Each structure stands twice: as structure tokens, then as C-alpha cells.
Coordinates of C-alpha atoms (C1' of nucleotides) in Angstrom, one line a residue:
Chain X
X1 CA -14.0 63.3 23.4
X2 CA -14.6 59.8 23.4
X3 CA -11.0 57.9 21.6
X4 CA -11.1 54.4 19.7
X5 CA -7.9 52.7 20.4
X6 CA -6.5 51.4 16.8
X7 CA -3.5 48.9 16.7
X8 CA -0.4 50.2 14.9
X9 CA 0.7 48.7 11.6
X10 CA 3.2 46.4 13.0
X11 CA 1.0 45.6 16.0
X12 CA -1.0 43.8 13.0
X13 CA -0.9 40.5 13.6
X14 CA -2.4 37.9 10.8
X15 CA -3.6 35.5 13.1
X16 CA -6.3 38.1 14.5
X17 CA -6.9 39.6 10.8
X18 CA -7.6 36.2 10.0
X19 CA -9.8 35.1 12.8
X20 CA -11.5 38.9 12.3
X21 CA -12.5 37.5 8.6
X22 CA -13.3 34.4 9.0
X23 CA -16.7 35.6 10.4
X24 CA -19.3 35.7 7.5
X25 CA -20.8 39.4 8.9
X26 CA -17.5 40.4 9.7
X27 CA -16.8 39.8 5.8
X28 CA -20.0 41.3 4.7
X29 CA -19.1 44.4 6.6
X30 CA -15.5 44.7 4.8
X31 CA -16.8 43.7 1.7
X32 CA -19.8 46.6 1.9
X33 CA -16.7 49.0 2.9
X34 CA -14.9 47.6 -0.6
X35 CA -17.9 48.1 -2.8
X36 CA -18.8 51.5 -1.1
X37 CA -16.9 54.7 0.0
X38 CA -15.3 55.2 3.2
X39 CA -16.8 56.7 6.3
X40 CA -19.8 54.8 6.5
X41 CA -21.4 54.5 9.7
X42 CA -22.4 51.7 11.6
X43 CA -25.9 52.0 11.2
X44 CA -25.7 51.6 7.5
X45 CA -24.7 47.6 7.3
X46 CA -27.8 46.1 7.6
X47 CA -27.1 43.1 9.6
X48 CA -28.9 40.1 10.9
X49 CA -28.1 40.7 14.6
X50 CA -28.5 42.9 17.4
X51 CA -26.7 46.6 18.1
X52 CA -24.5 44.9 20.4
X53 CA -23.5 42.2 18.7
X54 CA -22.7 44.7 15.9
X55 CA -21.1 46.5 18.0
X56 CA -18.9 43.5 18.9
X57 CA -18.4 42.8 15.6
X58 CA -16.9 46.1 14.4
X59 CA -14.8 46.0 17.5
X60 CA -13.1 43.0 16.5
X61 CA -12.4 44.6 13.1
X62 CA -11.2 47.5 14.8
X63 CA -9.0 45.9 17.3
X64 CA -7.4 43.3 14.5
X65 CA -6.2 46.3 12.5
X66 CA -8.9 45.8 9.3
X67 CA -10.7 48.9 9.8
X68 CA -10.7 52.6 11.4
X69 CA -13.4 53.9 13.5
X70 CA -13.6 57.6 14.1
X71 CA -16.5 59.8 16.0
X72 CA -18.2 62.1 14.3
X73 CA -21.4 63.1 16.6
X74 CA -22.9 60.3 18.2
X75 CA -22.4 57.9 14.7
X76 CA -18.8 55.9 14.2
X77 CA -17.8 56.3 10.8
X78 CA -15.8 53.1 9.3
X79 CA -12.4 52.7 6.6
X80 CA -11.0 49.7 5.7
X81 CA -7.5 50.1 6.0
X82 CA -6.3 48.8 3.0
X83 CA -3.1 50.3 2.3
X84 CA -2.1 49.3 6.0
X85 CA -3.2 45.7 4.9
X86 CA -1.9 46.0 1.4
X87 CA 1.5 46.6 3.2
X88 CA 1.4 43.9 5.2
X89 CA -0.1 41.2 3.4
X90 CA -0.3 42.0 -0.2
X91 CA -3.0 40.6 -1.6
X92 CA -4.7 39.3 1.0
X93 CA -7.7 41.7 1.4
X94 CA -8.5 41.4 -2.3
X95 CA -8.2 37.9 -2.5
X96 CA -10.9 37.4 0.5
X97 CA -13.0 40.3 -1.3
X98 CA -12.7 38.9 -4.4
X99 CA -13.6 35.3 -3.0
X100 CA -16.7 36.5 -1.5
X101 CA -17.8 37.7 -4.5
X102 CA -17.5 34.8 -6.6
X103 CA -19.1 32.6 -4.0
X104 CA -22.2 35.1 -4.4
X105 CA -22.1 34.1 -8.0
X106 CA -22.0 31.2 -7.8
X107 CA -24.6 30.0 -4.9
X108 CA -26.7 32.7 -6.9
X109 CA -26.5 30.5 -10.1
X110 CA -27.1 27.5 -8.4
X111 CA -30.6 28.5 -7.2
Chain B
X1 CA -8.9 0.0 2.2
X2 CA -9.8 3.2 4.0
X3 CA -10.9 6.0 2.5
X4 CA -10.8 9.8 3.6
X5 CA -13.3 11.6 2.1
X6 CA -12.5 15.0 0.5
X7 CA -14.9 18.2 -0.7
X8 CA -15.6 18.5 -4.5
X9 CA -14.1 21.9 -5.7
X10 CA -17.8 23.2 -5.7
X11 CA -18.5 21.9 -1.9
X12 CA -15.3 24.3 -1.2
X13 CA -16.6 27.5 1.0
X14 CA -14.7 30.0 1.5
X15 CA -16.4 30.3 4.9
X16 CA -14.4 27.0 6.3
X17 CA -11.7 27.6 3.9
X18 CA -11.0 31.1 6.3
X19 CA -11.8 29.2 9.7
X20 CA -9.7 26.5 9.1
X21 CA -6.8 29.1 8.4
X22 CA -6.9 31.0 11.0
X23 CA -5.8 28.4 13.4
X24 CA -1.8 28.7 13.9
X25 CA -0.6 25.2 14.0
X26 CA -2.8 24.7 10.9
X27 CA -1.0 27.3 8.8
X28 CA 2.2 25.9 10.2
X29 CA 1.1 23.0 8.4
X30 CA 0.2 24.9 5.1
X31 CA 3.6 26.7 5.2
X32 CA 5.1 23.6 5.5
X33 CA 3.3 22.0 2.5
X34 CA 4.1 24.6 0.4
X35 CA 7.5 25.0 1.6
X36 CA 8.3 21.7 1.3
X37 CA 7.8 19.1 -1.5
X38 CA 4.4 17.3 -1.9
X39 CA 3.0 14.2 -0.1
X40 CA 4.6 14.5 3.3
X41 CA 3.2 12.1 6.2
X42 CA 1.6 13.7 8.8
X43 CA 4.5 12.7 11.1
X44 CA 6.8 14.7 9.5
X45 CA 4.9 17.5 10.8
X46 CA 6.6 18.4 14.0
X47 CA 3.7 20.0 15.5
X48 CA 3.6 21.2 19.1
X49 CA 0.5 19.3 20.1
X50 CA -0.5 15.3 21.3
X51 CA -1.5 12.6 18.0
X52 CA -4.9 13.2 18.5
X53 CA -5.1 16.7 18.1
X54 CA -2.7 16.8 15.3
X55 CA -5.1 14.2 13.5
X56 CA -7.9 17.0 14.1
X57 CA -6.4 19.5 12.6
X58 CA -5.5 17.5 9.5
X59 CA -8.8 16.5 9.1
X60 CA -9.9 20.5 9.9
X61 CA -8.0 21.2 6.6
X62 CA -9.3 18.2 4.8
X63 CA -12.7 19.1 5.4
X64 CA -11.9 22.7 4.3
X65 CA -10.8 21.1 0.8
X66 CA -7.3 22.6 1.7
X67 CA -5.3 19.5 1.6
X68 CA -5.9 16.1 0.3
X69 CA -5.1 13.0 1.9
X70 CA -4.5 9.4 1.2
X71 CA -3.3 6.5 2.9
X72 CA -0.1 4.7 1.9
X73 CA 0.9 2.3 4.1
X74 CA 0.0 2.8 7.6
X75 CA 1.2 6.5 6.6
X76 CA -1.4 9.4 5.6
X77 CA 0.4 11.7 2.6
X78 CA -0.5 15.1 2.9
X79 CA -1.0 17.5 -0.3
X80 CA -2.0 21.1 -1.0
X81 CA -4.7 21.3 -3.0
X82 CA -3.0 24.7 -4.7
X83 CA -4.5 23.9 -7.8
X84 CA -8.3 23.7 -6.2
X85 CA -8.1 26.8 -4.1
X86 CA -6.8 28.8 -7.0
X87 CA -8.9 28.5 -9.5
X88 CA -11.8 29.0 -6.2
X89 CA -9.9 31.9 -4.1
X90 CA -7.5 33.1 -6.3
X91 CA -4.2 34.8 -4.9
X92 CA -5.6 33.6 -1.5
X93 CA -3.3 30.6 -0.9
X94 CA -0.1 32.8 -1.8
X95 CA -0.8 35.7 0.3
X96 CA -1.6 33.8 3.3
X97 CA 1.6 32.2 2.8
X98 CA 3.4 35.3 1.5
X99 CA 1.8 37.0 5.1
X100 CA 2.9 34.3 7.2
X101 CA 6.3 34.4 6.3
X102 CA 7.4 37.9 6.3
X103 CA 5.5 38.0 9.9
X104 CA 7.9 35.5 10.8
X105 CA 10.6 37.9 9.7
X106 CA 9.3 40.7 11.1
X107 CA 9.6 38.8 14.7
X108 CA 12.5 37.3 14.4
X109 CA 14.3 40.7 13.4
X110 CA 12.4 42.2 16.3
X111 CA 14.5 39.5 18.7
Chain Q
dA1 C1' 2.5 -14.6 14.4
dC2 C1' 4.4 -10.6 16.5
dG3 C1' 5.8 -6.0 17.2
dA4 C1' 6.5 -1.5 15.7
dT5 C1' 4.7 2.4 13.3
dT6 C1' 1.0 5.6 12.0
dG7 C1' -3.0 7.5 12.5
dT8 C1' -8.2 7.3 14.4
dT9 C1' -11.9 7.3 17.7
dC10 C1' -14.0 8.4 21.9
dG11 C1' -15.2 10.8 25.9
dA12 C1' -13.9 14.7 28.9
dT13 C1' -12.5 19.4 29.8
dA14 C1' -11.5 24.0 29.7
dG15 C1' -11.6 28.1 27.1
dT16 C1' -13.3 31.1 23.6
dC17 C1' -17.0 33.2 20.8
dA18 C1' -21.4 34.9 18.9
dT19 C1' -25.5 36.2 20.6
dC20 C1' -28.9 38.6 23.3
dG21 C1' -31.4 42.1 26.3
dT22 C1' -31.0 45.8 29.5
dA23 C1' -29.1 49.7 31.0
dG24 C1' -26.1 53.4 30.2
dT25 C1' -23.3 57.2 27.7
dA26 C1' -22.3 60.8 24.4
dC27 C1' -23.8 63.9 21.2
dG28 C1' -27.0 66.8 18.2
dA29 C1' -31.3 69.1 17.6
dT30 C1' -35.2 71.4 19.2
Chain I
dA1 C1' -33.7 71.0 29.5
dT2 C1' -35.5 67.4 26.9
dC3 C1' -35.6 64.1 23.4
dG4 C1' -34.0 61.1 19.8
dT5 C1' -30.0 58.9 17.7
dA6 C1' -26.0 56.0 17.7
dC7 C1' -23.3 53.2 19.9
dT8 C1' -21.2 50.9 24.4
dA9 C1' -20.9 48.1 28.6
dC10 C1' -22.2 44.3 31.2
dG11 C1' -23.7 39.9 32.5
dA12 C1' -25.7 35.6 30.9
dT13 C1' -26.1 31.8 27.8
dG14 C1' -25.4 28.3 24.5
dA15 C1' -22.5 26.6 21.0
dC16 C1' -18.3 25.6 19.3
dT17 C1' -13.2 24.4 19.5
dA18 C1' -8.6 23.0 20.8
dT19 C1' -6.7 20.0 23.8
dC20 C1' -5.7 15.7 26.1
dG21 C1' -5.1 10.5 27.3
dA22 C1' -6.4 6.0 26.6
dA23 C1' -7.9 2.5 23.8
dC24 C1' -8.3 0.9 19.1
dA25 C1' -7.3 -0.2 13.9
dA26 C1' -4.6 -0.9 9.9
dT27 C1' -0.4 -1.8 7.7
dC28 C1' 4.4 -3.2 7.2
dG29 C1' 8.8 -5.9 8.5
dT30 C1' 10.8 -9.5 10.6

DNA sequence: ACGATTGTTCGATAGTCATCGTAGTACGAT
DNA sequence: ATCGTACTACGATGACTATCGAACAATCGT
């Protein structure tokens, strides 16, 4: 069985958690995780770029502590970890989510 | 006289915002800001890298609409722009801060 | 007027990052 | 066994970024 190496909560650092989010579709994939359930696979975020750029994208997620990947058949479902951010840095996932949001807003009601 | 130019609140993404935040030296800067008392000179920074970088980072954050900037003297006085980011990101400022500081406790209790 | 202080501007450079296509792997279904 | 699905690995590429030193600019004291 094919293993997905995960960082351990004080492994976190926020330096990579911040450079991880400070991607736009790196955002749009937490933020779709937020709104959503857990367990979604990769193939479900629609993304303006190729498989393996995804790919690379939900690696760096992965590999900065912001989400967990796990087989199940060939797909890779996605969580966010929140309560191992929510430890960590409390607040700070919500805050981004929340930001995102209101940005949507807004450009939306600019148009 | 020479002026720096700064975002309007609405000009503020949270795209830059993130970016310029992720850089180390330039939290070390925020931290300090919000440690410390308003309007502090860039010199007073003691940052770990030649003028000319420094002065890029400053302007990094500027440009972000994280801090504002104006000349007194042949001095630049450096200011959060807490109430800005806010009312834009709100709880974002604080639990970048909040993160950043209890990761330096974290590491220093590792030592 | 002169010098010291504070920060800027301008290349140059080395490193990192997002992106892609192609080829490959693992798994489930038929 | 074969095929389709879902994702990975690899090498290449172009863009961006942090960094520097050297030269410059603006201001303040003396």
C-alpha cells in the first residue's frame, strides 16, 4: 500500500503553512474543503491547471501540515486539518477562510 | 517632499497581504511593530540582511497595505496598519502574530 | 558648506516556484 | 488479462524573489 508522509503537529511550521496559503488555488482548495465535507478527492476541485501541477499543489498542502491525504483505490481523499491548525494557530485558518470569502464579495459587487 | 505611496483599504488583497507574510524577516518586522510602540524607523529594525534588502522588504509590506510609511527627517516611521487589515481580514493580523510567538516558544523550550 | 545619517535605486545573481507534457504506477472493474 | 481512472514522477522552462554592493538622494547638525 502506497503511504503519504504527513508532518506531525509540532513539525508544523508557520512559515510553510503560510507560504502553502499564500497561493490563490492553494486557497481555493482549502476553502472548497471548508465549505464542503471531508474526504473529497482530488479530482473534485476544478482547477485551472494541469494533473501535475495539482498534484504539486496538494503536495505542498500536504507536506505543510494544512491537509490529510489518504488512499482509498486509486483516488486521494483530502481533510483539512483544522483542529491540528486550530491548535497551533488559533484563528488563523478561519481568518484566511473568512478573508477569501469577503474578497469574493466584494470584487463580485464591484462588477 | 517625498512621498511613498500606500494602497487604499479597497486596493488591499488578501492575495499580497498572505505573500508578503510569509516571508520571515518580514514578520520579524510585523512582530516587532506590534510588539513595540508605533512609528519606529526602519533602523531600529535589527534585521539580519544588507540596507538594500531591508528597504525591499519594507516597501514589500507597504505595497501589501500592511504598514504605512512616512518620512520624517531623513528617517522613514514605520506603522501597522492594524486598523486597515481588521476591518479587511479580520482576526488575521492577531493570529499571525499570536502564531509567530508561541512558535518562538515552542523552539526556544525545545533548546 | 560640510559631513553624517537614513534610506533608495540600479543592475546582477543565485535560488525557488508554478507550470507543463510525457511517461509511469497503483488500483478497481469488466 | 485488459482497460479506464486517479494520481505521481521527472525533466524542462519561464517567471518571480531575496540578496548583495555600489552609487545616489534627501535631510539634519554643526
Amino acid at each position: 500500500m502506497r503511504i503519504l508522509e504527513h508532518p506531525e503537529p509540532d513539525k508544523i511550521q508557520i512559515d510553510m503553512v503560510l507560504s502553502a496559503l499564500a497561493d490563490p488555488i492553494r486557497r481555493r482548495i482549502v476553502n472548497q474543503l471548508a465549505d464542503g465535507h471531508d474526504d473529497q478527492a482530488c479530482i473534485a476541485f476544478e482547477l485551472p491547471v494541469s494533473k501535475s501541477t495539482s498534484t504539486h499543489h496538494f503536495r505542498i498542502l500536504r507536506e505543510a501540515g494544512i491537509i490529510e491525504q489518504r488512499y482509498s483505490g486509486t483516488a486521494i481523499l483530502n481533510t483539512l486539518r483544522s483542529d491540528v491548525l486550530d491548535e497551533l494557530f488559533p484563528g488563523l485558518l478561519t481568518a484566511i477562510i473568512t478573508a477569501e470569502r469577503s474578497t469574493a464579495i466584494r470584487s463580485a459587487s464591484e462588477a
